[in-house]
Amino acid sequence: MIYFCKGCSEACKAPCKACSEVSKRCKRCWSPITDAPLGGYVLGTWFCMLLAGLCGAAGAASAACSEARMICGAAVGMALLHAAFAFYLQRRVISGLKSNSELVQDVGRIILYDVGFCLYAFAFLGCFGFCFYAFFALLFSCGGGLGYAALGLLLLFHCVAPGYGMLWYCGQCCGQCCGARLQSSESTGPPPQPVGAQA
């Protein structure tokens, strides 16, 4: 009887072991993105743009007129642009990063001097304006169905992404500043004395 119970126990543990192995492999697959700076931004952007792209494609497929199909197709293109740039920005930060203490300076250089970032900034503003135009164009044309959802997600992204970027950059600046102060105060303090030592 005991062997039967051990066999059942091992059979019950097998799915857990398989799930654990799959989880380890997924973590290993995504770790170059999640463990790097801006990992949350990249994954959040990809998720939001995946939803926007799927809604845009479904809206284009169900649209009754060519204008609505064109707008929904443009929404899919904008989603691809934003998803690609999120990955590009993370790779640029990683390629210029020599140490974690230089992260703020590297990001500042990318913002000021990177041609890709400069072009994307203008494209970002253009996409934001186009989303407003397209939303009202769908409203007054034959309708867009899920195209409204795609444009709504893109408008949400255009409102949230700059705020996230500014807060992330300010957090990095504060972390670097406070980290430098903590290291300097630790180095100027009295040397540690062992517990129980005679003076």
C-alpha positions as MATLAB code, in Angstrom:
seq = 'MIYFCKGCSEACKAPCKACSEVSKRCKRCWSPITDAPLGGYVLGTWFCMLLAGLCGAAGAASAACSEARMICGAAVGMALLHAAFAFYLQRRVISGLKSNSELVQDVGRIILYDVGFCLYAFAFLGCFGFCFYAFFALLFSCGGGLGYAALGLLLLFHCVAPGYGMLWYCGQCCGQCCGARLQSSESTGPPPQPVGAQA';
ca = [
       0.000    0.000    0.000;
       2.837    2.364    0.820;
       4.304    1.921   -2.655;
       0.966    2.759   -4.190;
       0.803    5.995   -2.153;
       4.365    6.900   -3.121;
       3.484    6.351   -6.774;
       0.426    8.590   -6.454;
       2.516   11.207   -4.695;
       5.083   11.217   -7.492;
       2.324   11.407  -10.104;
       0.879   14.452   -8.321;
       4.285   16.119   -8.141;
       4.980   15.678  -11.871;
       2.779   18.592  -13.073;
       4.358   20.873  -10.450;
       7.842   19.911  -11.624;
       6.864   20.502  -15.247;
       5.319   23.879  -14.386;
       8.443   24.862  -12.462;
      10.642   23.927  -15.423;
       8.482   25.901  -17.857;
       8.583   28.883  -15.486;
      12.395   28.733  -15.304;
      12.670   28.592  -19.090;
      10.281   31.530  -19.541;
      12.238   33.561  -17.003;
      15.474   32.727  -18.804;
      13.894   33.714  -22.133;
      12.574   37.098  -20.881;
      15.403   37.960  -18.469;
      17.417   40.011  -21.017;
      14.435   42.383  -21.123;
      13.076   42.221  -17.575;
      16.439   42.374  -15.782;
      17.658   45.391  -17.783;
      16.801   49.047  -17.191;
      13.315   49.998  -18.464;
      12.210   46.350  -18.450;
       8.779   47.203  -17.065;
       8.339   49.942  -19.647;
       9.167   47.604  -22.510;
       6.828   44.834  -21.359;
       4.039   47.282  -20.522;
       4.373   48.946  -23.911;
       4.381   45.611  -25.711;
       1.250   44.466  -23.876;
      -0.623   47.709  -24.543;
       0.466   47.811  -28.179;
      -0.447   44.153  -28.687;
      -3.981   44.962  -27.538;
      -4.097   48.105  -29.689;
      -2.773   46.243  -32.725;
      -5.275   43.410  -32.349;
      -8.151   45.858  -31.905;
      -6.980   47.840  -34.931;
      -6.702   44.721  -37.080;
     -10.153   43.538  -36.005;
     -11.543   47.018  -36.636;
     -10.022   47.086  -40.110;
     -11.485   43.690  -40.897;
     -14.980   44.719  -39.828;
     -14.945   48.306  -41.144;
     -17.636   49.211  -43.676;
     -15.734   51.949  -45.541;
     -12.215   52.482  -46.794;
     -11.551   55.493  -44.533;
     -12.240   53.428  -41.414;
     -10.019   50.610  -42.732;
      -7.214   53.104  -43.386;
      -7.501   54.574  -39.880;
      -7.514   51.136  -38.251;
      -4.494   50.138  -40.343;
      -2.700   53.302  -39.224;
      -3.486   52.361  -35.612;
      -1.788   48.996  -36.167;
       1.230   50.787  -37.667;
       1.454   53.177  -34.718;
       1.273   50.241  -32.299;
       4.171   48.561  -34.096;
       6.164   51.812  -34.027;
       5.740   52.294  -30.276;
       6.526   48.648  -29.498;
       9.687   48.742  -31.624;
      10.860   52.006  -30.095;
      10.452   50.714  -26.527;
      12.843   47.867  -27.351;
      15.176   50.236  -29.245;
      15.360   52.622  -26.280;
      16.185   49.828  -23.856;
      18.896   48.474  -26.150;
      20.421   51.962  -26.550;
      20.517   52.403  -22.766;
      22.137   48.994  -22.316;
      24.692   49.509  -25.102;
      25.914   52.790  -23.597;
      25.833   51.573  -20.004;
      29.205   50.942  -18.445;
      28.112   50.957  -14.806;
      24.860   51.487  -12.960;
      26.114   54.818  -11.589;
      26.308   56.224  -15.127;
      22.715   55.314  -16.023;
      21.386   58.859  -15.624;
      24.165   60.362  -17.755;
      23.699   57.724  -20.464;
      19.944   58.304  -20.634;
      20.537   62.065  -20.746;
      22.922   61.626  -23.675;
      20.375   59.467  -25.492;
      17.660   62.081  -25.001;
      19.894   64.897  -26.214;
      21.972   63.336  -28.978;
      20.410   60.106  -30.271;
      18.953   60.585  -33.751;
      16.487   57.726  -33.328;
      15.118   59.271  -30.130;
      14.811   62.667  -31.800;
      12.909   61.239  -34.774;
      10.674   59.221  -32.471;
       9.837   62.313  -30.394;
       8.407   63.995  -33.501;
       6.662   60.782  -34.576;
       5.215   60.420  -31.066;
       3.688   63.907  -31.222;
       2.405   63.282  -34.749;
       0.809   59.984  -33.696;
      -0.831   61.685  -30.725;
      -2.403   64.305  -32.959;
      -3.407   61.722  -35.546;
      -5.160   59.644  -32.873;
      -7.405   62.592  -32.011;
      -8.118   63.273  -35.679;
      -8.775   59.587  -36.366;
     -11.090   59.207  -33.384;
     -13.334   61.995  -34.628;
     -13.011   60.861  -38.256;
     -14.318   57.443  -37.247;
     -17.102   59.112  -35.327;
     -18.313   61.025  -38.393;
     -17.655   58.316  -40.994;
     -19.062   54.803  -41.149;
     -17.741   53.879  -37.685;
     -14.805   51.765  -36.729;
     -15.997   49.193  -34.211;
     -12.846   48.024  -32.454;
     -10.924   50.854  -34.117;
     -12.223   53.043  -31.297;
     -10.638   50.699  -28.765;
      -7.319   50.746  -30.645;
      -7.282   54.542  -30.771;
      -8.319   54.749  -27.124;
      -5.427   52.511  -26.095;
      -3.030   54.561  -28.198;
      -4.301   57.800  -26.637;
      -3.894   56.256  -23.184;
      -0.334   55.260  -24.043;
       0.434   58.755  -25.340;
      -0.731   60.211  -22.018;
       0.925   57.676  -19.700;
       4.298   57.018  -21.391;
       5.774   60.546  -21.037;
       4.738   60.672  -17.380;
       6.265   57.265  -16.733;
       9.469   58.325  -18.483;
       9.795   61.506  -16.447;
       9.079   59.734  -13.152;
      11.529   56.945  -13.995;
      14.256   59.460  -14.878;
      13.634   61.515  -11.723;
      13.705   58.334   -9.662;
      17.040   57.366  -11.185;
      18.433   60.861  -10.479;
      17.270   60.738   -6.868;
      18.587   57.213   -6.446;
      21.978   58.231   -7.781;
      22.100   61.364   -5.632;
      20.957   59.620   -2.435;
      23.185   56.640   -3.103;
      26.226   58.917   -3.429;
      25.322   60.680   -0.178;
      24.878   57.411    1.681;
      28.234   56.119    0.456;
      30.010   59.351    1.453;
      28.424   59.397    4.933;
      29.392   55.760    5.489;
      32.989   56.429    4.488;
      33.397   59.480    6.792;
      31.944   57.894    9.920;
      34.015   56.380   12.737;
      35.424   52.917   12.105;
      33.261   50.093   13.414;
      34.338   48.494   16.701;
      33.798   44.864   17.534;
      31.063   44.088   20.055;
      32.374   43.455   23.553;
      35.810   44.952   22.861;
      37.547   46.824   25.654;
      38.111   50.534   25.111;
];
